[in-house]
PDB file of C-alpha atoms in Angstrom:
ATOM      1  CA  MET A1471     259.377  54.752 129.479  1.00 65.00           C
ATOM      2  CA  MET A1472     259.927  51.504 131.211  1.00 75.00           C
ATOM      3  CA  LEU A1473     257.490  49.289 133.150  1.00 76.00           C
ATOM      4  CA  PRO A1474     257.647  50.817 136.575  1.00 82.00           C
ATOM      5  CA  GLU A1475     260.060  48.811 138.941  1.00 84.00           C
ATOM      6  CA  TRP A1476     257.335  48.576 141.647  1.00 87.00           C
ATOM      7  CA  LEU A1477     255.070  46.498 139.291  1.00 85.00           C
ATOM      8  CA  LEU A1478     257.628  43.559 138.881  1.00 88.00           C
ATOM      9  CA  ARG A1479     256.729  41.919 141.999  1.00 91.00           C
ATOM     10  CA  HIS A1480     257.091  38.302 140.757  1.00 93.00           C
ATOM     11  CA  ARG A1481     260.214  36.237 139.503  1.00 94.00           C
ATOM     12  CA  ALA A1482     260.298  33.961 136.922  1.00 94.00           C
ATOM     13  CA  ILE A1483     263.138  31.084 135.553  1.00 95.00           C
ATOM     14  CA  ILE A1484     263.244  31.542 131.941  1.00 95.00           C
ATOM     15  CA  GLU A1485     264.743  28.403 130.064  1.00 95.00           C
ATOM     16  CA  PRO A1486     265.088  29.638 126.348  1.00 95.00           C
ATOM     17  CA  PHE A1487     263.980  27.435 123.627  1.00 94.00           C
ATOM     18  CA  GLN A1488     267.145  26.540 121.327  1.00 93.00           C
ATOM     19  CA  GLY A1489     265.377  23.998 119.082  1.00 90.00           C
ATOM     20  CA  ASP A1490     264.574  20.412 118.679  1.00 90.00           C
ATOM     21  CA  GLY A1491     267.082  17.676 119.217  1.00 89.00           C
ATOM     22  CA  ALA A1492     267.210  13.856 118.874  1.00 90.00           C
ATOM     23  CA  TYR A1493     265.358  13.431 122.116  1.00 92.00           C
ATOM     24  CA  GLY A1494     262.864  16.210 122.187  1.00 89.00           C
ATOM     25  CA  PRO A1495     263.436  19.974 122.680  1.00 91.00           C
ATOM     26  CA  VAL A1496     266.603  21.674 123.720  1.00 93.00           C
ATOM     27  CA  PHE A1497     266.869  24.571 126.220  1.00 93.00           C
ATOM     28  CA  GLY A1498     269.428  27.169 126.842  1.00 92.00           C
ATOM     29  CA  ALA A1499     270.968  27.904 130.590  1.00 94.00           C
ATOM     30  CA  PRO A1500     267.859  29.123 132.993  1.00 95.00           C
ATOM     31  CA  PHE A1501     268.093  32.671 134.458  1.00 94.00           C
ATOM     32  CA  GLU A1502     265.706  34.517 136.451  1.00 94.00           C
ATOM     33  CA  ALA A1503     263.991  37.611 135.829  1.00 93.00           C
ATOM     34  CA  ARG A1504     261.727  39.915 137.535  1.00 93.00           C
ATOM     35  CA  CYS A1505     258.220  40.393 136.180  1.00 93.00           C
ATOM     36  CA  LEU A1506     254.385  40.872 136.693  1.00 92.00           C
ATOM     37  CA  VAL A1507     252.199  37.710 136.489  1.00 93.00           C
ATOM     38  CA  ASP A1508     248.813  38.219 135.018  1.00 90.00           C
ATOM     39  CA  ASP A1509     246.681  34.879 135.366  1.00 88.00           C
ATOM     40  CA  GLU A1510     243.787  35.198 132.869  1.00 86.00           C
ATOM     41  CA  ARG A1511     242.347  32.454 130.561  1.00 90.00           C
ATOM     42  CA  ARG A1512     241.965  33.873 126.952  1.00 89.00           C
ATOM     43  CA  LEU A1513     242.160  32.918 123.528  1.00 89.00           C
ATOM     44  CA  VAL A1514     245.321  33.937 121.384  1.00 86.00           C
ATOM     45  CA  ARG A1515     246.866  33.112 118.104  1.00 83.00           C
ATOM     46  CA  ASP A1516     250.315  31.545 118.085  1.00 80.00           C
ATOM     47  CA  ALA A1517     253.052  32.188 115.587  1.00 78.00           C
ATOM     48  CA  GLN A1518     251.531  29.770 113.093  1.00 81.00           C
ATOM     49  CA  GLY A1519     248.143  31.391 113.330  1.00 83.00           C
ATOM     50  CA  ALA A1520     246.322  28.712 115.253  1.00 85.00           C
ATOM     51  CA  GLU A1521     243.950  29.602 118.132  1.00 89.00           C
ATOM     52  CA  VAL A1522     245.358  28.556 121.392  1.00 88.00           C
ATOM     53  CA  VAL A1523     244.077  29.004 124.973  1.00 90.00           C
ATOM     54  CA  SER A1524     246.345  31.009 127.275  1.00 88.00           C
ATOM     55  CA  ASP A1525     246.314  30.707 131.037  1.00 87.00           C
ATOM     56  CA  THR A1526     249.232  33.208 132.045  1.00 91.00           C
ATOM     57  CA  THR A1527     250.650  36.366 130.597  1.00 91.00           C
ATOM     58  CA  VAL A1528     253.854  37.620 132.164  1.00 93.00           C
ATOM     59  CA  PHE A1529     255.115  41.115 131.885  1.00 94.00           C
ATOM     60  CA  PHE A1530     259.145  41.433 131.596  1.00 93.00           C
ATOM     61  CA  PRO A1531     261.199  44.451 131.272  1.00 92.00           C
ATOM     62  CA  PRO A1532     262.308  45.481 127.693  1.00 90.00           C
ATOM     63  CA  GLY A1533     265.372  43.462 126.299  1.00 88.00           C
ATOM     64  CA  THR A1534     264.277  40.322 128.035  1.00 90.00           C
ATOM     65  CA  THR A1535     264.647  37.440 125.568  1.00 89.00           C
ATOM     66  CA  CYS A1536     261.896  34.816 125.561  1.00 89.00           C
ATOM     67  CA  PRO A1537     261.448  33.026 122.444  1.00 91.00           C
ATOM     68  CA  GLU A1538     258.333  30.974 121.413  1.00 91.00           C
ATOM     69  CA  GLY A1539     258.595  27.124 122.949  1.00 91.00           C
ATOM     70  CA  SER A1540     260.531  28.668 126.004  1.00 93.00           C
ATOM     71  CA  ARG A1541     259.926  27.128 129.344  1.00 95.00           C
ATOM     72  CA  VAL A1542     258.858  29.658 131.991  1.00 95.00           C
ATOM     73  CA  THR A1543     258.316  28.778 135.727  1.00 94.00           C
ATOM     74  CA  VAL A1544     256.584  31.192 137.757  1.00 91.00           C
ATOM     75  CA  ASN A1545     254.716  30.969 141.290  1.00 86.00           C
ATOM     76  CA  GLY A1546     255.688  27.199 141.218  1.00 88.00           C
ATOM     77  CA  ARG A1547     254.144  26.423 137.891  1.00 90.00           C
ATOM     78  CA  GLN A1548     256.126  25.562 134.755  1.00 93.00           C
ATOM     79  CA  THR A1549     254.579  26.686 131.447  1.00 92.00           C
ATOM     80  CA  THR A1550     255.570  26.874 127.843  1.00 92.00           C
ATOM     81  CA  VAL A1551     255.511  30.192 125.765  1.00 93.00           C
ATOM     82  CA  ILE A1552     252.878  30.590 123.024  1.00 92.00           C
ATOM     83  CA  THR A1553     254.203  33.660 121.547  1.00 89.00           C
ATOM     84  CA  SER A1554     256.135  36.995 123.171  1.00 89.00           C
ATOM     85  CA  PHE A1555     255.751  40.780 121.656  1.00 87.00           C
ATOM     86  CA  SER A1556     257.913  43.559 122.312  1.00 88.00           C
ATOM     87  CA  ARG A1557     255.766  46.508 123.515  1.00 87.00           C
ATOM     88  CA  ASP A1558     257.644  49.709 122.752  1.00 82.00           C
ATOM     89  CA  GLY A1559     256.018  53.046 122.478  1.00 81.00           C
ATOM     90  CA  GLY A1560     259.039  54.505 120.292  1.00 81.00           C
ATOM     91  CA  GLY A1561     259.513  57.470 122.493  1.00 80.00           C
ATOM     92  CA  LEU A1562     256.001  58.186 123.564  1.00 82.00           C
ATOM     93  CA  PRO A1563     255.155  57.893 127.431  1.00 83.00           C
ATOM     94  CA  THR A1564     254.070  54.277 127.481  1.00 80.00           C
ATOM     95  CA  PRO A1565     255.445  51.607 129.542  1.00 85.00           C
ATOM     96  CA  ASP A1566     257.673  49.609 127.330  1.00 84.00           C
ATOM     97  CA  HIS A1567     258.071  45.951 128.248  1.00 85.00           C
ATOM     98  CA  VAL A1568     258.226  42.545 126.797  1.00 90.00           C
ATOM     99  CA  GLU A1569     254.570  40.474 127.053  1.00 90.00           C
ATOM    100  CA  VAL A1570     255.104  37.210 127.077  1.00 91.00           C
ATOM    101  CA  VAL A1571     251.677  34.690 126.924  1.00 90.00           C
ATOM    102  CA  CYS A1572     251.897  31.333 128.019  1.00 91.00           C
ATOM    103  CA  ARG A1573     249.796  27.917 128.007  1.00 87.00           C
TER     104      ARG A1573
END
């Protein structure tokens, strides 16, 4: 079961992080994706295990690619991805989605 379409009320522009270049981070071509935005401040751990404060969590349909370090523009704000999780119930009746935690 996927995240219901009627919950995906927002649109986000994702610029996937591709690595560091000579002049800073390098991003891929931007693309738009439907999503659900939750503006809640919470303490999370990044990929290196450091505690970081997150201000926004964005929920995308399964298969959306949004690696750590990517830029996401949603609700007029540009933010950076701390980490992302693929939430897959493995056939159980749970809403499968990609959860992206942002600064």
